[in-house]
């Protein structure tokens, strides 16, 4: 743990006291978002200290020219980055002519609160300026879920020790740079500035991708809860519009500036309509009013929590953490738009470019599938279907043919963006996760129509890839897959990574199974797909040949599958024998030392066992867990959750709890000393999985919903909710009993501790 300043609270993230050294960490932690946009928790007023300003718009990216030391054929030309967007939150304040800047005055009673129940961010403090004036400030900000192009700020100031002349300079600033720009270039071009009637808009265009965004602000004032009109001076610069207002404010009198901010963008509107739409939107919001908009926000978050809340009794920090994870996931992705996805850092930072990784399929889909309407998971699957052509092109670039599809490791629009050969070309297991997600979705929803309409084509492309990527080894008399990187990125260019080979085999078999199902149940779709893909029976037999003869490295001595061929040549020394000062090894060791070592970054063989748990006996799971976990350093945020789930499965509750703690408060307590760069959004889904699949033992397999709830000894009780195809269930467990509540009333069959029950209202065991 690197930090411990977040005040424990069940529904809020709270920081008390002003600490410039954790400011950028707090900017990440207190981030707000509504699926369509998001912002780091930067101050509205000027801050001259160290800060990382960040506002992001979902789907708006820039293809930043690739920067690598040694170019390899097949590298993508660019890395798509979610762009740091024009800033509309800014309000500079002067009090009796002196700038309000928390870096330059005495700050007391500083408090921030991110209210997760209702979806708003509040900051209060008292500042004593150099000129002797003391002011109290309260700023409340949220990004509306209901009107997702709009955000609102209410910023209140009260002079405490004397009346003061207060100057407000709200602005929109489009002169923004990405911190992670490869060549320090600007990514936005300004097209138009409009300023009238207390409103301003800057229309800007992303270079190359040519997205257009109208960023807007609308200003109003209140004194004593009454709207007041103040004259203002406009300043229109090339990339910035500032309005300046002045008001004399009495001692202990409060003045409030209300600022609406907006992004209206060309993915959703015609370019020529951007400003007009923005103006009419402000009109609508103005008639609704700040207070009512906030009420809508509360209602909309109540709806989200109704099907997703997890309650933990007896451990306030664990309670706060799980809600934080659920809250941030919902702030990042709202599920209606098939063009959007979930970046590993969401809207909270720039690392990973905000692009899509296998994290979505392996971790996030189960969360959204169980807490939202099934259309949300379906949309995430469709995102990949829509990228199938690009995945086929991507495979062609690498020499594959005949419709073989290789999905990218990192993408924004379906094209590969990653450019380290050992990952771009070798971390091909991602292709399997995309099929696994369809399987997972089908097990949960039984929506075979999805497969007929979209999924089967993806399965064919991926099966073709695995068939071509494997080669026959005469020496082994088996098919092998050479030169890969498994999920454990601390090994590169290995042969026969168990996880990759297993997924390849499974993807082929699963594609063939679904070909048969679709042929029988959706003959027209079947014909359409066969015609489109030119799939012939001989080809399918060739795939199956590869699957049947797939090679898996195995150790007779340890009775476990080996992570890759030759793994046992390594010095196998458990992690607990590594000196503390050498951890994390990715910061302390040279890369070659890491590669030669036995240490595993994140679940690899165990990721496979987690995915296909029902193909392994409990004894096998225990053997593999006992072999691999002690040499795993969990230096990816995606690692502890998989181990927590497996540990719970094999009754190692202490281990499961230890792993749970590592995933749940990873960002709040900044375990990896990097939270200032942004939050680990995708691993937050893993935290949810640790409770629901780990402690709750929930599985959906072959149309059966099963539970096996256990509880860590440290907790009094916990409960979670799931939306099972429209039926909302609450599962409660304490140290003595296990209860199930059917909140919808439609009967559902569940299996608990191996016995089947029909759940209509309540069941207590
Ligand atoms: C992990 C990958 C993951 C990526 C983005 C890396 O550190 O090793 O598995 O996809 O982060 O979260």
XYZ file of C-alpha atoms and ligand atoms in Angstrom:
777
model
C 0.000 0.000 0.000
C 1.422 3.375 -0.967
C -1.246 5.672 0.346
C -3.960 5.645 2.951
C -5.639 9.034 2.901
C -9.050 8.156 1.534
C -11.547 8.379 4.390
C -13.476 5.097 4.726
C -17.143 5.605 3.917
C -19.795 3.287 2.502
C -21.042 5.472 -0.337
C -18.469 8.195 -0.842
C -14.809 8.623 -1.626
C -13.615 11.350 0.696
C -10.367 13.254 1.063
C -9.845 15.609 3.969
C -7.046 18.144 4.114
C -5.180 19.688 1.220
C -2.102 17.779 0.139
C -0.348 18.927 -3.048
C 1.818 15.776 -3.111
C -1.199 13.525 -3.701
C -3.019 15.974 -5.940
C -2.519 14.103 -9.217
C -3.458 10.813 -7.510
C -6.677 12.414 -6.303
C -7.337 13.816 -9.757
C -7.492 10.198 -10.958
C -9.419 8.770 -8.018
C -12.093 11.474 -8.005
C -12.626 11.299 -11.780
C -16.160 11.598 -13.089
C -17.701 10.210 -16.260
C -20.987 9.322 -17.919
C -20.018 6.840 -20.627
C -19.936 9.575 -23.273
C -17.243 11.701 -21.645
C -15.116 11.833 -18.554
C -12.777 14.127 -16.683
C -10.048 13.912 -14.147
C -10.927 15.765 -10.963
C -9.050 18.948 -11.842
C -9.895 22.141 -10.019
C -12.119 24.681 -11.709
C -10.006 27.615 -10.507
C -6.403 28.046 -11.570
C -3.861 25.766 -9.932
C -0.215 26.607 -10.525
C 1.167 23.492 -8.805
C 1.663 20.052 -10.330
C -1.524 18.906 -12.002
C -2.543 16.658 -14.903
C -5.463 18.217 -16.730
C -7.603 15.644 -18.506
C -10.989 15.617 -20.234
C -11.894 12.881 -22.684
C -14.730 12.228 -25.126
C -15.734 8.643 -25.836
C -14.780 7.533 -29.321
C -12.746 10.639 -30.257
C -9.230 9.551 -31.018
C -6.169 10.514 -32.961
C -3.769 8.207 -34.826
C -0.501 9.317 -33.277
C 2.432 8.313 -35.463
C 4.137 5.221 -34.101
C 7.412 5.720 -32.334
C 9.687 2.713 -32.101
C 13.405 2.286 -32.008
C 13.629 -0.436 -34.630
C 10.856 -0.686 -37.157
C 9.531 -4.170 -37.955
C 7.427 -4.994 -41.006
C 3.839 -5.402 -39.955
C 3.943 -2.725 -37.268
C 0.960 -0.424 -37.361
C 1.649 3.091 -38.602
C 0.007 4.702 -35.634
C -1.204 4.305 -32.055
C -4.793 5.486 -31.700
C -5.195 7.679 -28.644
C -8.266 8.897 -26.915
C -7.699 12.601 -26.995
C -7.343 14.989 -24.197
C -10.199 17.269 -25.197
C -10.976 20.980 -24.843
C -11.426 21.940 -21.245
C -14.786 23.434 -20.255
C -14.554 23.229 -16.467
C -12.242 26.207 -15.951
C -13.329 29.246 -13.921
C -10.507 31.578 -12.913
C -11.302 33.643 -9.849
C -9.781 36.887 -8.610
C -10.562 38.299 -5.212
C -9.754 41.975 -4.779
C -7.496 41.550 -7.775
C -5.598 38.532 -6.439
C -5.839 35.162 -8.183
C -7.405 32.337 -6.185
C -4.806 29.588 -6.537
C -4.551 26.875 -3.894
C -0.839 26.659 -4.609
C -0.413 30.266 -3.469
C -2.604 30.737 -0.445
C -3.362 29.212 2.911
C -5.882 26.397 2.577
C -7.937 24.978 5.424
C -10.949 22.699 5.849
C -10.288 21.221 2.428
C -12.575 18.313 1.635
C -13.532 16.464 -1.512
C -16.316 13.998 -1.841
C -17.159 11.773 -4.755
C -20.678 10.638 -4.020
C -21.105 7.293 -5.723
C -24.720 6.800 -4.745
C -25.813 9.942 -6.576
C -23.012 10.560 -9.046
C -21.509 13.935 -8.156
C -18.209 15.446 -7.070
C -17.981 18.150 -4.434
C -15.067 20.168 -3.098
C -15.127 22.581 -0.171
C -12.349 24.635 1.371
C -11.428 27.895 3.002
C -8.662 29.940 1.403
C -6.807 32.807 2.978
C -5.292 34.917 0.236
C -2.107 36.940 0.526
C -4.221 40.116 0.536
C -5.843 38.924 3.755
C -9.263 38.056 2.365
C -10.641 34.750 3.537
C -13.195 32.956 1.359
C -15.211 29.799 1.660
C -15.671 27.826 -1.555
C -18.010 25.005 -2.443
C -17.945 23.498 -5.909
C -20.315 20.790 -7.052
C -19.881 19.123 -10.422
C -21.395 16.237 -12.320
C -21.645 14.804 -15.815
C -25.248 14.068 -16.578
C -26.210 10.479 -17.331
C -29.551 11.538 -18.772
C -28.183 14.247 -21.065
C -24.832 12.725 -21.716
C -23.444 15.630 -23.738
C -23.807 17.919 -20.704
C -21.982 18.560 -17.466
C -22.727 21.137 -14.798
C -20.737 23.044 -12.189
C -22.096 25.086 -9.341
C -19.284 27.091 -7.761
C -20.129 29.077 -4.636
C -17.936 31.647 -2.912
C -18.499 33.431 0.374
C -16.069 36.081 1.649
C -15.683 35.391 5.353
C -13.800 38.273 6.938
C -14.777 41.286 4.798
C -16.724 42.193 1.691
C -14.780 41.630 -1.527
C -14.725 42.407 -5.230
C -14.869 39.037 -6.947
C -13.959 38.529 -10.569
C -15.031 35.325 -12.329
C -13.432 34.335 -15.609
C -15.062 31.151 -16.877
C -13.509 29.864 -20.082
C -13.325 27.095 -22.599
C -9.841 26.213 -23.709
C -9.245 24.179 -26.835
C -5.461 24.587 -26.839
C -5.021 21.175 -25.263
C -2.189 18.673 -25.661
C -1.985 14.999 -24.842
C 0.614 14.308 -22.154
C 1.571 11.158 -24.033
C 1.867 12.637 -27.558
C 4.668 10.775 -29.356
C 6.042 13.807 -31.190
C 4.692 16.572 -29.002
C 2.253 17.526 -31.754
C -1.113 19.186 -31.383
C -4.015 16.944 -32.305
C -6.789 19.559 -32.597
C -7.430 22.272 -35.132
C -9.764 25.104 -34.184
C -12.468 25.822 -36.754
C -14.881 28.283 -35.230
C -15.483 30.353 -32.119
C -18.916 31.662 -31.155
C -19.672 33.840 -28.130
C -23.061 35.374 -27.390
C -25.709 35.580 -24.643
C -23.516 34.237 -21.841
C -22.721 31.238 -24.031
C -19.616 30.303 -25.946
C -18.683 27.486 -28.303
C -15.447 26.404 -29.870
C -15.714 24.003 -32.766
C -12.561 22.026 -33.215
C -11.536 19.173 -35.413
C -9.139 16.338 -34.735
C -6.366 16.224 -37.279
C -6.349 13.138 -39.549
C -9.454 11.475 -38.034
C -11.498 14.653 -38.602
C -13.922 14.249 -35.739
C -15.568 17.545 -34.958
C -16.591 18.662 -31.517
C -18.431 21.764 -30.394
C -17.320 22.419 -26.841
C -19.702 24.746 -25.089
C -20.199 26.718 -21.897
C -23.167 28.637 -20.587
C -22.845 30.929 -17.590
C -25.349 32.218 -15.047
C -25.131 33.653 -11.537
C -27.113 33.470 -8.322
C -27.073 35.500 -5.152
C -29.272 34.532 -2.227
C -30.708 31.693 -4.365
C -31.944 34.217 -6.973
C -30.621 34.395 -10.495
C -28.799 37.677 -11.096
C -27.569 39.149 -14.333
C -24.019 40.424 -14.486
C -22.447 42.284 -17.389
C -19.403 40.630 -18.896
C -16.430 41.214 -21.116
C -15.655 38.672 -23.799
C -12.115 37.732 -24.712
C -11.851 35.616 -27.820
C -8.407 34.203 -28.491
C -7.382 31.712 -31.166
C -8.061 28.683 -28.974
C -9.802 30.044 -25.957
C -12.897 32.034 -25.059
C -13.083 33.761 -21.696
C -15.937 35.787 -20.219
C -15.141 38.060 -17.299
C -17.751 39.068 -14.735
C -17.386 41.189 -11.609
C -19.453 41.469 -8.503
C -19.149 43.120 -5.099
C -19.971 40.556 -2.481
C -20.678 41.368 1.146
C -19.046 39.624 4.058
C -20.819 36.258 4.599
C -22.833 36.699 1.424
C -22.685 33.825 -1.049
C -22.343 34.263 -4.775
C -22.731 31.322 -7.123
C -21.559 30.869 -10.647
C -23.335 28.088 -12.556
C -21.493 26.754 -15.525
C -22.917 24.292 -17.986
C -20.362 22.549 -20.164
C -20.905 20.374 -23.192
C -19.393 18.288 -25.926
C -21.570 17.887 -28.987
C -19.736 15.822 -31.525
C -19.821 14.563 -35.057
C -20.168 10.855 -34.232
C -23.691 11.714 -33.124
C -24.677 14.823 -35.116
C -24.271 16.332 -38.527
C -21.265 18.591 -38.617
C -23.204 21.682 -39.629
C -25.595 21.163 -36.709
C -23.039 20.969 -33.898
C -23.357 24.526 -32.610
C -27.113 24.748 -33.187
C -27.670 21.514 -31.362
C -25.493 22.752 -28.532
C -27.519 25.966 -28.284
C -30.842 24.113 -28.163
C -29.430 21.651 -25.640
C -28.431 24.525 -23.340
C -31.939 25.935 -23.705
C -33.485 22.647 -22.611
C -31.081 22.225 -19.713
C -31.578 25.797 -18.648
C -35.316 25.278 -18.420
C -34.781 22.089 -16.413
C -32.458 23.890 -14.017
C -29.397 22.716 -12.109
C -31.323 21.266 -9.185
C -33.630 19.160 -11.324
C -30.730 17.985 -13.450
C -29.077 16.826 -10.253
C -32.296 15.059 -9.217
C -32.256 13.178 -12.545
C -28.671 12.243 -11.842
C -29.651 10.762 -8.478
C -32.566 8.859 -10.045
C -30.359 7.456 -12.789
C -27.677 6.292 -10.390
C -30.355 4.731 -8.159
C -31.424 2.665 -11.182
C -27.854 1.538 -11.805
C -27.341 0.509 -8.173
C -30.653 -1.352 -8.119
C -29.185 -4.148 -10.216
C -25.524 -3.850 -9.354
C -24.961 -2.963 -5.723
C -22.804 -5.085 -3.461
C -23.176 -4.628 0.285
C -20.428 -5.772 2.642
C -21.001 -5.633 6.403
C -18.147 -5.633 8.856
C -15.480 -4.096 6.635
C -16.045 -0.482 5.673
C -12.968 -0.228 3.483
C -13.995 -3.299 1.494
C -17.484 -1.835 1.150
C -16.162 1.455 -0.135
C -13.800 -0.281 -2.519
C -16.325 -2.520 -4.215
C -18.718 0.361 -4.774
C -15.862 2.434 -6.156
C -15.114 -0.318 -8.672
C -18.747 -0.675 -9.739
C -19.161 3.103 -9.918
C -16.107 3.674 -12.096
C -17.081 0.905 -14.517
C -20.485 2.511 -14.958
C -18.905 5.917 -15.426
C -16.788 4.503 -18.240
C -19.266 2.508 -20.283
C -23.010 2.889 -20.470
C -23.691 0.229 -23.042
C -25.891 1.703 -25.773
C -23.313 2.457 -28.421
C -21.627 -0.403 -30.301
C -18.852 1.961 -31.438
C -17.593 2.440 -27.902
C -15.651 0.195 -25.573
C -13.796 0.186 -22.275
C -10.206 1.423 -22.190
C -7.992 0.087 -19.387
C -7.842 3.593 -17.926
C -11.295 4.724 -19.028
C -11.493 8.522 -18.987
C -9.062 8.920 -16.111
C -5.700 9.092 -17.846
C -3.864 8.642 -21.104
C -1.792 5.498 -20.637
C -2.974 2.634 -22.872
C -4.488 5.250 -25.178
C -8.041 4.611 -24.036
C -8.228 1.787 -26.544
C -9.783 -1.654 -26.399
C -7.827 -4.653 -25.114
C -8.755 -8.287 -24.446
C -9.595 -6.975 -20.956
C -13.102 -6.232 -22.252
C -13.874 -9.809 -23.244
C -12.028 -11.569 -20.438
C -13.050 -9.315 -17.548
C -15.586 -6.611 -18.322
C -18.256 -8.465 -20.267
C -19.229 -10.740 -17.334
C -19.708 -7.644 -15.155
C -21.890 -5.770 -17.628
C -23.728 -8.961 -18.555
C -24.791 -9.617 -14.977
C -25.560 -6.078 -13.883
C -27.316 -4.626 -16.920
C -29.749 -5.499 -19.627
C -28.362 -8.194 -21.904
C -28.220 -5.732 -24.818
C -25.142 -4.207 -23.180
C -23.028 -7.369 -23.369
C -24.442 -7.965 -26.853
C -23.266 -4.505 -27.916
C -19.780 -5.250 -26.665
C -19.764 -8.454 -28.697
C -21.064 -6.582 -31.738
C -18.205 -4.133 -31.435
C -15.874 -7.002 -32.366
C -18.216 -8.317 -35.050
C -18.111 -4.874 -36.624
C -14.324 -5.075 -36.634
C -14.177 -8.497 -38.291
C -13.144 -7.173 -41.692
C -10.329 -5.204 -40.132
C -9.244 -8.314 -38.189
C -9.098 -10.219 -41.477
C -7.038 -7.403 -43.040
C -4.793 -7.427 -40.004
C -4.155 -11.161 -40.427
C -3.517 -10.664 -44.153
C -0.831 -8.096 -43.384
C 0.947 -10.780 -41.376
C 0.668 -13.344 -44.181
C -2.489 -15.245 -43.246
C -5.115 -15.865 -45.895
C -8.562 -17.170 -46.747
C -10.475 -15.036 -44.258
C -8.329 -15.843 -41.206
C -8.931 -13.131 -38.599
C -6.486 -11.819 -36.038
C -8.067 -9.287 -33.739
C -5.734 -6.517 -32.599
C -4.084 -6.405 -29.203
C -5.010 -2.749 -28.916
C -7.506 -0.942 -31.053
C -9.825 1.965 -31.458
C -11.445 1.274 -34.825
C -10.527 -2.344 -35.481
C -6.996 -1.644 -36.691
C -4.016 -2.814 -34.692
C -2.263 -0.041 -32.783
C 0.213 -1.935 -30.680
C 3.844 -1.870 -31.707
C 6.093 -4.105 -29.706
C 6.753 -7.207 -31.799
C 6.507 -9.572 -28.845
C 2.974 -8.387 -28.173
C 1.620 -7.190 -31.519
C 2.628 -10.327 -33.382
C 2.872 -12.821 -30.568
C 0.277 -12.136 -27.906
C -2.296 -13.797 -30.104
C -4.277 -15.397 -27.296
C -6.485 -12.274 -27.450
C -8.212 -13.875 -30.432
C -9.436 -16.659 -28.169
C -10.885 -14.313 -25.549
C -13.183 -12.862 -28.204
C -14.715 -16.275 -28.846
C -14.722 -17.093 -25.134
C -16.840 -13.967 -24.544
C -19.447 -15.225 -27.017
C -19.485 -18.585 -25.214
C -19.848 -16.824 -21.872
C -22.692 -14.688 -23.210
C -24.455 -17.721 -24.634
C -24.158 -19.624 -21.370
C -25.776 -16.696 -19.614
C -28.436 -15.651 -22.113
C -28.960 -18.625 -24.410
C -29.198 -16.066 -27.240
C -28.273 -18.384 -30.119
C -29.677 -15.824 -32.529
C -26.633 -13.715 -31.805
C -24.439 -16.536 -33.039
C -26.509 -16.998 -36.177
C -26.594 -13.303 -36.945
C -23.070 -12.286 -36.015
C -21.025 -14.604 -33.810
C -20.524 -17.509 -36.185
C -18.655 -15.422 -38.741
C -16.275 -14.272 -36.046
C -15.767 -17.887 -34.955
C -14.958 -18.934 -38.525
C -12.388 -16.153 -38.967
C -10.715 -17.022 -35.681
C -10.757 -20.800 -36.300
C -9.113 -20.162 -39.664
C -6.416 -18.165 -37.941
C -5.593 -20.889 -35.424
C -5.581 -23.527 -38.112
C -3.038 -21.537 -40.124
C -1.012 -20.374 -37.125
C -0.343 -23.930 -35.868
C 2.147 -26.150 -37.650
C 2.716 -29.865 -37.606
C 5.807 -30.999 -35.768
C 7.129 -34.239 -37.181
C 9.298 -34.576 -34.116
C 6.306 -34.464 -31.769
C 3.716 -35.884 -34.163
C 1.480 -33.090 -32.943
C 0.453 -29.588 -33.914
C 2.436 -26.882 -32.193
C 2.095 -23.104 -31.924
C 5.481 -21.436 -31.957
C 6.723 -17.963 -31.104
C 4.002 -16.608 -28.859
C 3.522 -14.509 -25.750
C 0.894 -15.767 -23.334
C -1.007 -13.550 -20.894
C 2.158 -13.664 -18.791
C 4.075 -10.934 -20.580
C 7.206 -11.791 -18.588
C 7.909 -14.484 -21.192
C 8.190 -13.678 -24.871
C 8.560 -15.734 -28.002
C 7.881 -19.046 -26.291
C 6.700 -22.240 -27.924
C 3.490 -24.004 -27.011
C 2.134 -21.708 -24.359
C -0.448 -23.953 -22.720
C -3.091 -21.225 -22.528
C -2.733 -20.245 -26.183
C -2.732 -23.844 -27.449
C -5.728 -24.683 -25.278
C -7.708 -21.698 -26.542
C -6.768 -22.481 -30.139
C -8.039 -26.029 -29.794
C -11.174 -24.916 -28.010
C -11.960 -22.132 -30.512
C -11.855 -24.612 -33.376
C -14.034 -27.142 -31.614
C -16.467 -24.465 -30.509
C -16.728 -23.008 -34.013
C -17.514 -26.447 -35.414
C -20.129 -27.064 -32.734
C -21.810 -23.775 -33.545
C -21.693 -24.409 -37.275
C -23.769 -27.526 -36.601
C -26.192 -25.721 -34.276
C -26.758 -22.829 -36.661
C -27.174 -25.209 -39.605
C -29.959 -26.965 -37.712
C -31.750 -24.011 -36.117
C -31.066 -21.123 -38.496
C -30.611 -22.732 -41.931
C -30.959 -19.437 -43.797
C -28.284 -17.734 -41.753
C -26.144 -20.806 -42.164
C -26.407 -20.629 -45.930
C -25.705 -16.899 -45.937
C -22.594 -17.363 -43.831
C -21.263 -20.364 -45.761
C -21.698 -18.470 -49.032
C -20.051 -15.379 -47.648
C -17.081 -17.192 -46.148
C -16.723 -19.905 -48.825
C -16.355 -22.453 -46.095
C -15.987 -26.014 -47.289
C -16.248 -29.248 -45.355
C -12.682 -30.214 -46.185
C -11.496 -27.022 -44.545
C -13.457 -27.753 -41.393
C -11.949 -31.254 -41.263
C -8.493 -29.721 -41.542
C -9.249 -27.416 -38.599
C -10.394 -30.375 -36.542
C -7.238 -32.263 -37.345
C -5.251 -29.417 -35.746
C -7.507 -29.379 -32.692
C -7.322 -33.137 -32.224
C -3.580 -33.273 -32.452
C -2.770 -30.124 -30.473
C 0.313 -30.410 -28.303
C 0.266 -29.459 -24.601
C 3.477 -29.387 -22.575
C 3.003 -31.462 -19.431
C 5.162 -32.365 -16.472
C 4.705 -35.952 -15.272
C 6.801 -35.109 -12.234
C 4.573 -32.261 -11.031
C 1.447 -33.523 -12.694
C 0.680 -30.112 -14.192
C 0.452 -28.541 -17.624
C 3.490 -26.416 -18.214
C 3.126 -22.772 -19.033
C 5.250 -23.422 -22.138
C 7.728 -25.935 -23.468
C 10.949 -25.919 -21.431
C 9.431 -24.123 -18.441
C 11.027 -26.551 -15.985
C 14.521 -25.600 -17.121
C 14.070 -22.454 -15.064
C 15.189 -21.962 -11.511
C 11.900 -22.306 -9.676
C 12.116 -20.177 -6.532
C 8.895 -18.991 -4.883
C 8.172 -15.249 -4.863
C 8.193 -15.119 -1.062
C 11.936 -15.800 -1.192
C 12.562 -12.691 -3.284
C 13.970 -9.789 -1.274
C 11.291 -7.121 -0.766
C 13.525 -4.417 -2.163
C 13.621 -6.265 -5.497
C 9.872 -5.958 -5.982
C 8.116 -5.104 -8.198
C 10.526 -6.868 -10.509
C 9.334 -4.874 -13.520
C 10.786 -1.757 -11.882
C 13.845 -3.334 -10.266
C 15.157 -5.971 -12.665
C 16.539 -5.852 -16.173
C 14.207 -7.210 -18.819
C 16.488 -10.132 -19.680
C 16.560 -11.207 -16.050
C 12.779 -11.123 -15.931
C 12.520 -13.176 -19.117
C 14.882 -15.855 -17.813
C 13.207 -16.043 -14.438
C 10.287 -18.257 -13.506
C 8.180 -15.301 -12.340
C 4.746 -14.886 -13.770
C 3.198 -11.459 -14.255
C -0.439 -12.552 -14.250
C -2.572 -15.675 -14.506
C -1.557 -17.692 -17.553
C -2.099 -21.452 -17.180
C -4.482 -20.456 -14.393
C -6.318 -18.072 -16.720
C -7.109 -21.083 -18.893
C -8.186 -23.148 -15.925
C -10.392 -20.280 -14.770
C -12.042 -19.978 -18.199
C -12.626 -23.696 -18.591
C -12.976 -24.708 -14.988
C -15.500 -27.431 -15.735
C -12.961 -29.297 -17.881
C -10.653 -29.756 -14.895
C -11.199 -31.782 -11.733
C -10.889 -30.024 -8.361
C -7.663 -31.947 -7.739
C -6.237 -30.683 -10.989
C -7.195 -27.125 -10.125
C -5.526 -27.423 -6.721
C -2.343 -28.871 -8.223
C -2.062 -26.116 -10.801
C -2.864 -23.376 -8.304
C -0.282 -24.697 -5.852
C 2.332 -24.901 -8.570
C 1.799 -21.520 -10.245
C 0.511 -19.073 -7.654
C 3.683 -19.133 -5.499
C 5.726 -18.018 -8.522
C 3.278 -15.319 -9.617
C 4.167 -11.691 -8.860
C 0.722 -10.266 -9.774
C 2.306 -7.245 -11.442
C -0.673 -6.842 -13.748
C -3.824 -5.436 -12.198
C -5.680 -8.273 -13.953
C -3.930 -10.965 -11.925
C -5.210 -11.024 -8.322
C -8.881 -11.385 -9.273
C -8.416 -14.615 -11.238
C -6.446 -16.035 -8.325
C -9.100 -14.891 -5.850
C -11.784 -16.736 -7.807
C -9.786 -19.949 -8.121
C -8.647 -19.821 -4.496
C -12.269 -19.544 -3.339
C -13.194 -22.431 -5.616
C -10.615 -24.685 -3.943
C -11.477 -23.504 -0.447
C -8.374 -21.456 0.175
C -10.390 -18.629 1.643
C -7.456 -16.834 3.237
C -5.676 -16.676 -0.078
C -8.895 -15.628 -1.806
C -9.315 -12.792 0.681
C -5.694 -11.685 0.345
C -6.086 -11.575 -3.432
C -9.418 -9.789 -3.098
C -7.836 -7.020 -1.043
C -5.154 -6.524 -3.675
C -7.644 -6.052 -6.458
C -10.338 -4.107 -4.573
C -8.280 -1.189 -3.265
C -5.601 -1.242 -5.940
C -6.279 2.385 -6.863
C -7.691 3.773 -3.628
C -4.559 2.660 -1.771
C -2.322 2.990 -4.848
C -0.687 -0.436 -4.519
C 1.390 0.032 -7.684
C 2.398 3.638 -7.061
C 0.950 4.811 -10.352
C -2.594 5.952 -9.667
C -1.664 9.495 -10.746
C -1.556 8.111 -14.309
C -5.189 7.031 -14.105
C -7.360 4.271 -12.670
C -7.282 0.573 -13.600
C -10.809 0.470 -14.948
C -10.811 -2.940 -16.601
C -9.394 -4.713 -13.570
C -12.268 -3.237 -11.552
C -14.495 -5.752 -13.300
C -12.145 -8.377 -11.895
C -12.856 -7.100 -8.389
C -16.561 -7.591 -9.002
C -15.830 -11.083 -10.333
C -13.849 -11.897 -7.175
C -16.961 -11.395 -5.101
C -19.609 -12.769 -7.421
C -17.727 -15.716 -8.914
C -15.167 -15.981 -6.112
C -16.952 -15.729 -2.770
C -20.447 -16.125 -4.269
C -19.355 -19.045 -6.433
C -21.735 -17.982 -9.187
C -21.442 -19.812 -12.492
C -23.637 -19.965 -15.543
C -22.967 -23.008 -17.570
C -25.229 -24.934 -19.920
C -28.276 -22.793 -19.073
C -27.809 -23.518 -15.357
C -27.324 -20.766 -12.781
C -25.361 -22.089 -9.810
C -24.024 -20.630 -6.573
C -21.668 -21.856 -3.948
C -21.475 -18.933 -1.488
C -18.713 -18.717 1.079
C -17.722 -15.795 3.244
C -14.314 -14.516 4.376
C -13.996 -14.756 8.148
C -13.217 -11.023 8.251
C -16.750 -10.058 7.073
C -20.088 -10.150 8.853
C -22.068 -10.513 5.676
C -22.178 -9.569 2.030
C -24.819 -9.452 -0.649
C -24.750 -8.891 -4.377
C -27.310 -8.440 -7.099
C -27.459 -9.809 -10.579
C -29.735 -9.243 -13.516
C -30.281 -12.728 -14.900
C -31.991 -12.195 -18.222
C -34.364 -9.638 -16.764
C -34.799 -11.349 -13.378
C -33.121 -9.423 -10.573
C -31.736 -11.680 -7.850
C -30.130 -10.719 -4.581
C -27.773 -13.151 -2.946
C -27.032 -12.690 0.749
C -24.486 -14.551 2.829
C -23.439 -14.156 6.425
C -21.426 -16.445 8.696
C -24.503 -18.629 9.309
C -26.989 -18.470 6.495
C -27.264 -18.046 2.747
C -30.357 -16.367 1.299
C -31.624 -15.719 -2.188
C -34.247 -13.124 -3.059
C -36.031 -12.950 -6.352
C -36.837 -9.252 -6.724
C -38.683 -9.698 -10.003
C -40.916 -12.595 -8.989
C -40.531 -14.560 -12.226
C -39.597 -18.072 -11.072
C -36.050 -19.133 -11.813
C -34.213 -22.386 -11.191
C -30.971 -22.060 -9.297
C -28.536 -24.616 -7.996
C -27.035 -23.933 -4.583
C -24.298 -26.083 -3.030
C -25.126 -28.758 -5.602
C -28.927 -28.885 -5.050
C -31.556 -27.468 -7.341
C -34.306 -25.040 -6.197
C -37.070 -23.100 -7.848
C -36.728 -19.532 -6.590
C -39.928 -17.492 -6.641
C -39.519 -15.106 -3.694
C -37.001 -16.143 -1.107
C -34.881 -19.099 -0.194
C -32.794 -19.357 2.963
C -30.359 -22.163 3.627
C -1.507 -6.734 -19.152
C -2.421 -7.103 -20.302
C -3.525 -6.086 -20.372
C -3.006 -4.654 -20.438
C -4.099 -3.612 -20.354
C -1.004 -5.309 -19.342
O -0.186 -4.949 -18.265
O -0.402 -7.613 -19.108
O -2.951 -8.400 -20.098
O -4.336 -6.336 -21.486
O -2.128 -4.426 -19.364
O -4.806 -3.717 -19.158
